[in-house]
PDB file of C-alpha atoms in Angstrom:
ATOM      1  CA  UNK A  15      -1.904   2.733   9.936  1.00 49.00           C
ATOM      2  CA  UNK A  16      -3.349   1.747   6.317  1.00 54.00           C
ATOM      3  CA  UNK A  17      -3.259  -1.609   7.751  1.00 83.00           C
ATOM      4  CA  UNK A  18      -6.170  -1.159  10.391  1.00 84.00           C
ATOM      5  CA  UNK A  19      -8.047   0.673   7.942  1.00 85.00           C
ATOM      6  CA  UNK A  20      -8.117  -2.181   5.397  1.00 87.00           C
ATOM      7  CA  UNK A  21      -8.618  -4.439   8.178  1.00 91.00           C
ATOM      8  CA  UNK A  22     -11.650  -2.406   9.169  1.00 90.00           C
ATOM      9  CA  UNK A  23     -12.776  -1.522   5.989  1.00 89.00           C
ATOM     10  CA  UNK A  24     -13.394  -5.508   4.918  1.00 89.00           C
ATOM     11  CA  UNK A  25     -15.101  -6.158   8.147  1.00 91.00           C
ATOM     12  CA  UNK A  26     -17.914  -3.080   7.528  1.00 88.00           C
ATOM     13  CA  UNK A  27     -17.790  -4.558   3.671  1.00 88.00           C
ATOM     14  CA  UNK A  28     -19.292  -8.270   4.897  1.00 90.00           C
ATOM     15  CA  UNK A  29     -21.272  -6.748   8.072  1.00 88.00           C
ATOM     16  CA  UNK A  30     -23.090  -4.439   5.283  1.00 86.00           C
ATOM     17  CA  UNK A  31     -23.060  -7.200   2.757  1.00 84.00           C
ATOM     18  CA  UNK A  32     -24.763  -9.497   5.017  1.00 85.00           C
ATOM     19  CA  UNK A  33     -26.749  -7.188   7.072  1.00 82.00           C
ATOM     20  CA  UNK A  34     -25.720  -9.403  10.281  1.00 81.00           C
ATOM     21  CA  UNK A  35     -25.794  -7.283  13.537  1.00 83.00           C
ATOM     22  CA  UNK A  36     -22.948  -6.684  16.136  1.00 87.00           C
ATOM     23  CA  UNK A  37     -20.549  -4.857  13.452  1.00 88.00           C
ATOM     24  CA  UNK A  38     -19.064  -2.853  16.345  1.00 91.00           C
ATOM     25  CA  UNK A  39     -17.646  -6.476  17.303  1.00 95.00           C
ATOM     26  CA  UNK A  40     -16.644  -7.400  14.360  1.00 94.00           C
ATOM     27  CA  UNK A  41     -14.421  -4.517  13.919  1.00 94.00           C
ATOM     28  CA  UNK A  42     -13.290  -5.022  17.620  1.00 96.00           C
ATOM     29  CA  UNK A  43     -12.211  -8.391  16.527  1.00 96.00           C
ATOM     30  CA  UNK A  44     -10.921  -7.562  13.040  1.00 96.00           C
ATOM     31  CA  UNK A  45      -8.334  -5.228  14.695  1.00 95.00           C
ATOM     32  CA  UNK A  46      -7.721  -7.041  17.977  1.00 95.00           C
ATOM     33  CA  UNK A  47      -4.859  -9.265  16.585  1.00 93.00           C
ATOM     34  CA  UNK A  48      -2.976  -5.713  15.347  1.00 91.00           C
ATOM     35  CA  UNK A  49      -3.730  -3.891  18.664  1.00 91.00           C
ATOM     36  CA  UNK A  50      -2.698  -6.723  21.074  1.00 92.00           C
ATOM     37  CA  UNK A  51       0.061  -8.208  19.459  1.00 87.00           C
ATOM     38  CA  UNK A  52       1.998  -5.611  17.145  1.00 84.00           C
ATOM     39  CA  UNK A  53       1.161  -2.436  19.924  1.00 85.00           C
ATOM     40  CA  UNK A  54       2.706  -3.510  22.629  1.00 84.00           C
ATOM     41  CA  UNK A  55       5.836  -4.810  20.735  1.00 80.00           C
ATOM     42  CA  UNK A  56       6.176  -1.327  19.017  1.00 82.00           C
ATOM     43  CA  UNK A  57       6.329   0.809  22.247  1.00 83.00           C
ATOM     44  CA  UNK A  58       8.550  -2.426  24.428  1.00 80.00           C
ATOM     45  CA  UNK A  59      10.763  -2.308  21.186  1.00 81.00           C
ATOM     46  CA  UNK A  60      10.816   1.569  21.598  1.00 84.00           C
ATOM     47  CA  UNK A  61      11.745   1.517  24.821  1.00 83.00           C
ATOM     48  CA  UNK A  62      14.237  -0.958  24.496  1.00 80.00           C
ATOM     49  CA  UNK A  63      16.176   1.095  21.472  1.00 80.00           C
ATOM     50  CA  UNK A  64      15.620   4.023  24.320  1.00 86.00           C
ATOM     51  CA  UNK A  65      17.912   2.161  27.258  1.00 82.00           C
ATOM     52  CA  UNK A  66      15.111   0.004  29.219  1.00 79.00           C
ATOM     53  CA  UNK A  67      16.000  -2.700  30.513  1.00 82.00           C
ATOM     54  CA  UNK A  68      13.318  -5.002  29.267  1.00 78.00           C
ATOM     55  CA  UNK A  69      13.437  -9.285  29.021  1.00 80.00           C
ATOM     56  CA  UNK A  70      12.964 -10.809  25.898  1.00 79.00           C
ATOM     57  CA  UNK A  71       9.706 -11.882  26.660  1.00 78.00           C
ATOM     58  CA  UNK A  72       8.293  -8.525  27.110  1.00 76.00           C
ATOM     59  CA  UNK A  73       9.892  -7.248  23.752  1.00 72.00           C
ATOM     60  CA  UNK A  74       9.223  -9.661  21.646  1.00 75.00           C
ATOM     61  CA  UNK A  75       6.506 -12.280  23.739  1.00 78.00           C
ATOM     62  CA  UNK A  76       3.287 -10.670  22.227  1.00 84.00           C
ATOM     63  CA  UNK A  77       3.389 -11.948  18.600  1.00 82.00           C
ATOM     64  CA  UNK A  78       1.499 -15.183  20.346  1.00 86.00           C
ATOM     65  CA  UNK A  79      -1.743 -13.307  20.221  1.00 88.00           C
ATOM     66  CA  UNK A  80      -1.659 -12.506  16.286  1.00 87.00           C
ATOM     67  CA  UNK A  81      -1.739 -16.653  16.102  1.00 89.00           C
ATOM     68  CA  UNK A  82      -4.969 -18.484  16.129  1.00 91.00           C
ATOM     69  CA  UNK A  83      -4.148 -20.398  19.582  1.00 91.00           C
ATOM     70  CA  UNK A  84      -3.357 -16.868  20.856  1.00 92.00           C
ATOM     71  CA  UNK A  85      -6.509 -14.890  19.639  1.00 91.00           C
ATOM     72  CA  UNK A  86      -8.564 -18.000  20.800  1.00 94.00           C
ATOM     73  CA  UNK A  87      -7.867 -17.445  23.851  1.00 94.00           C
ATOM     74  CA  UNK A  88      -8.207 -13.026  23.881  1.00 95.00           C
ATOM     75  CA  UNK A  89     -10.938 -13.345  22.389  1.00 97.00           C
ATOM     76  CA  UNK A  90     -12.584 -15.670  25.084  1.00 97.00           C
ATOM     77  CA  UNK A  91     -10.836 -13.217  27.607  1.00 96.00           C
ATOM     78  CA  UNK A  92     -12.530  -9.959  25.780  1.00 96.00           C
ATOM     79  CA  UNK A  93     -15.859 -11.689  25.843  1.00 97.00           C
ATOM     80  CA  UNK A  94     -15.712 -11.549  29.788  1.00 97.00           C
ATOM     81  CA  UNK A  95     -15.965  -7.694  29.143  1.00 96.00           C
ATOM     82  CA  UNK A  96     -19.838  -8.377  27.876  1.00 95.00           C
ATOM     83  CA  UNK A  97     -22.663  -9.088  29.818  1.00 95.00           C
ATOM     84  CA  UNK A  98     -23.023 -12.784  30.711  1.00 96.00           C
ATOM     85  CA  UNK A  99     -26.021 -12.737  28.080  1.00 95.00           C
ATOM     86  CA  UNK A 100     -24.127 -11.344  24.679  1.00 94.00           C
ATOM     87  CA  UNK A 101     -20.886 -12.953  26.051  1.00 95.00           C
ATOM     88  CA  UNK A 102     -21.038 -16.169  23.095  1.00 95.00           C
ATOM     89  CA  UNK A 103     -22.032 -13.806  20.519  1.00 95.00           C
ATOM     90  CA  UNK A 104     -19.528 -11.652  21.045  1.00 96.00           C
ATOM     91  CA  UNK A 105     -16.685 -14.368  21.335  1.00 97.00           C
ATOM     92  CA  UNK A 106     -18.386 -15.686  18.337  1.00 96.00           C
ATOM     93  CA  UNK A 107     -18.295 -11.839  16.454  1.00 96.00           C
ATOM     94  CA  UNK A 108     -14.768 -11.556  18.064  1.00 97.00           C
ATOM     95  CA  UNK A 109     -13.474 -14.776  16.758  1.00 96.00           C
ATOM     96  CA  UNK A 110     -14.938 -14.169  13.120  1.00 96.00           C
ATOM     97  CA  UNK A 111     -13.206 -10.837  12.974  1.00 96.00           C
ATOM     98  CA  UNK A 112      -9.754 -12.423  14.223  1.00 96.00           C
ATOM     99  CA  UNK A 113      -9.991 -15.072  11.206  1.00 95.00           C
ATOM    100  CA  UNK A 114     -10.873 -12.492   8.771  1.00 95.00           C
ATOM    101  CA  UNK A 115      -7.844 -10.416   9.834  1.00 94.00           C
ATOM    102  CA  UNK A 116      -5.813 -14.016   9.354  1.00 92.00           C
ATOM    103  CA  UNK A 117      -7.461 -14.427   6.369  1.00 90.00           C
ATOM    104  CA  UNK A 118      -6.498 -10.757   4.859  1.00 89.00           C
ATOM    105  CA  UNK A 119      -2.896 -10.754   6.558  1.00 88.00           C
ATOM    106  CA  UNK A 120      -2.501 -14.357   4.457  1.00 87.00           C
ATOM    107  CA  UNK A 121      -2.599 -12.569   1.432  1.00 85.00           C
ATOM    108  CA  UNK A 122       0.352 -10.764   1.991  1.00 82.00           C
ATOM    109  CA  UNK A 123       4.269 -11.486   1.380  1.00 79.00           C
ATOM    110  CA  UNK A 124       6.648 -10.509   3.768  1.00 72.00           C
ATOM    111  CA  UNK A 125      10.369 -10.924   4.008  1.00 64.00           C
ATOM    112  CA  UNK A 126      11.382 -13.326   5.786  1.00 67.00           C
ATOM    113  CA  UNK A 127       8.405 -15.728   7.146  1.00 76.00           C
ATOM    114  CA  UNK A 128       4.821 -15.657   7.164  1.00 77.00           C
ATOM    115  CA  UNK A 129       2.586 -16.938   9.284  1.00 81.00           C
ATOM    116  CA  UNK A 130       2.677 -19.963  11.849  1.00 81.00           C
ATOM    117  CA  UNK A 131      -0.970 -20.984  11.849  1.00 82.00           C
ATOM    118  CA  UNK A 132      -0.521 -24.033  13.723  1.00 82.00           C
ATOM    119  CA  UNK A 133       2.174 -22.730  16.274  1.00 82.00           C
ATOM    120  CA  UNK A 134       2.944 -24.354  18.886  1.00 83.00           C
ATOM    121  CA  UNK A 135       2.076 -27.875  16.666  1.00 88.00           C
ATOM    122  CA  UNK A 136       3.799 -26.600  14.297  1.00 86.00           C
ATOM    123  CA  UNK A 137       6.415 -23.893  13.114  1.00 84.00           C
ATOM    124  CA  UNK A 138       5.792 -23.876   9.454  1.00 84.00           C
ATOM    125  CA  UNK A 139       4.980 -20.566   8.247  1.00 80.00           C
ATOM    126  CA  UNK A 140       1.469 -19.781   5.538  1.00 82.00           C
ATOM    127  CA  UNK A 141       1.677 -17.264   3.514  1.00 84.00           C
ATOM    128  CA  UNK A 142      -0.350 -16.554  -0.242  1.00 83.00           C
ATOM    129  CA  UNK A 143       1.999 -13.840  -1.545  1.00 78.00           C
ATOM    130  CA  UNK A 144      -0.539 -12.154  -3.462  1.00 82.00           C
ATOM    131  CA  UNK A 145       0.556  -8.809  -2.033  1.00 79.00           C
ATOM    132  CA  UNK A 146       3.324  -6.913  -0.272  1.00 74.00           C
ATOM    133  CA  UNK A 147       2.565  -5.821   3.473  1.00 72.00           C
ATOM    134  CA  UNK A 148       3.255  -2.177   2.364  1.00 75.00           C
ATOM    135  CA  UNK A 149       0.379  -2.459  -0.700  1.00 75.00           C
ATOM    136  CA  UNK A 150      -2.090  -1.726   2.172  1.00 74.00           C
ATOM    137  CA  UNK A 151      -0.869   1.905   1.534  1.00 77.00           C
ATOM    138  CA  UNK A 152      -2.521   1.910  -1.763  1.00 80.00           C
ATOM    139  CA  UNK A 153      -5.679  -0.120  -1.502  1.00 81.00           C
ATOM    140  CA  UNK A 154      -7.016   0.912   2.119  1.00 79.00           C
ATOM    141  CA  UNK A 155      -8.296   4.234   0.200  1.00 82.00           C
ATOM    142  CA  UNK A 156     -10.485   1.905  -2.453  1.00 84.00           C
ATOM    143  CA  UNK A 157     -11.319  -0.354   0.491  1.00 84.00           C
ATOM    144  CA  UNK A 158     -12.869   2.676   2.251  1.00 86.00           C
ATOM    145  CA  UNK A 159     -14.707   4.062  -0.218  1.00 85.00           C
ATOM    146  CA  UNK A 160     -15.773   0.397  -0.889  1.00 84.00           C
ATOM    147  CA  UNK A 161     -17.013  -0.097   2.343  1.00 83.00           C
ATOM    148  CA  UNK A 162     -18.712   3.402   2.186  1.00 83.00           C
ATOM    149  CA  UNK A 163     -20.097   2.590  -1.044  1.00 85.00           C
ATOM    150  CA  UNK A 164     -21.731  -0.907   1.023  1.00 82.00           C
ATOM    151  CA  UNK A 165     -23.066   1.195   3.573  1.00 77.00           C
ATOM    152  CA  UNK A 166     -24.747   3.482   1.126  1.00 82.00           C
ATOM    153  CA  UNK A 167     -26.399   0.719  -0.663  1.00 79.00           C
ATOM    154  CA  UNK A 168     -27.268  -1.013   3.165  1.00 75.00           C
ATOM    155  CA  UNK A 169     -29.342   2.009   4.027  1.00 72.00           C
ATOM    156  CA  UNK A 170     -32.952   1.899   4.614  1.00 68.00           C
ATOM    157  CA  UNK A 171     -34.511   2.847   0.756  1.00 65.00           C
ATOM    158  CA  UNK A 172     -37.303   6.111   1.208  1.00 69.00           C
ATOM    159  CA  UNK A 173     -41.009   5.090   1.952  1.00 61.00           C
ATOM    160  CA  UNK A 174     -39.752   1.734   3.733  1.00 58.00           C
ATOM    161  CA  UNK A 175     -39.083   1.672   7.723  1.00 56.00           C
ATOM    162  CA  UNK A 176     -36.189   0.881   9.277  1.00 54.00           C
ATOM    163  CA  UNK A 177     -36.782  -2.325  11.070  1.00 53.00           C
ATOM    164  CA  UNK A 178     -34.938  -2.405  14.601  1.00 51.00           C
ATOM    165  CA  UNK A 179     -32.553  -5.159  15.257  1.00 53.00           C
ATOM    166  CA  UNK A 180     -33.917  -7.842  17.242  1.00 53.00           C
ATOM    167  CA  UNK A 181     -37.102  -7.327  16.261  1.00 46.00           C
ATOM    168  CA  UNK A 182     -39.943  -9.883  15.653  1.00 49.00           C
ATOM    169  CA  UNK A 183     -39.341  -8.587  11.631  1.00 47.00           C
ATOM    170  CA  UNK A 184     -35.848  -8.172  12.089  1.00 46.00           C
ATOM    171  CA  UNK A 185     -34.749 -11.907  13.238  1.00 42.00           C
TER     172      UNK A 185
END
């Protein structure tokens, strides 16, 4: 859970600082790799431990969705849920969110291996190793506070009118 909080907070900080639109779509993109890859893996692994006879691909086959080529396909698929005129922007925001997710994950070090960024073209694993995976528990509250502060700073000041997204002045 703390890992999802860190990912969401980084997306909120980026959107608050850049004042760019489509915050929700970037936030969806930043959690998509974990929801699509880790979620099914956790569920099917647990079912397997409880005695369910599941094929290996079902238990371990979702990891590709946590890799660049996998989330390229995943974001294209998810962008189809948007109305046709918004699909390009949605795909770009989803893909940017996944890239931000991967950038944060690369800061970690793992017991064993890092991330196979070039899979299936290479099986080399990459990571920067600046913090442990469990460190997100201590980082999450600080990132949450930083994202809240960034959004507080971003709010319209008294005496100024908020400009609607998509209006002539806001474009």
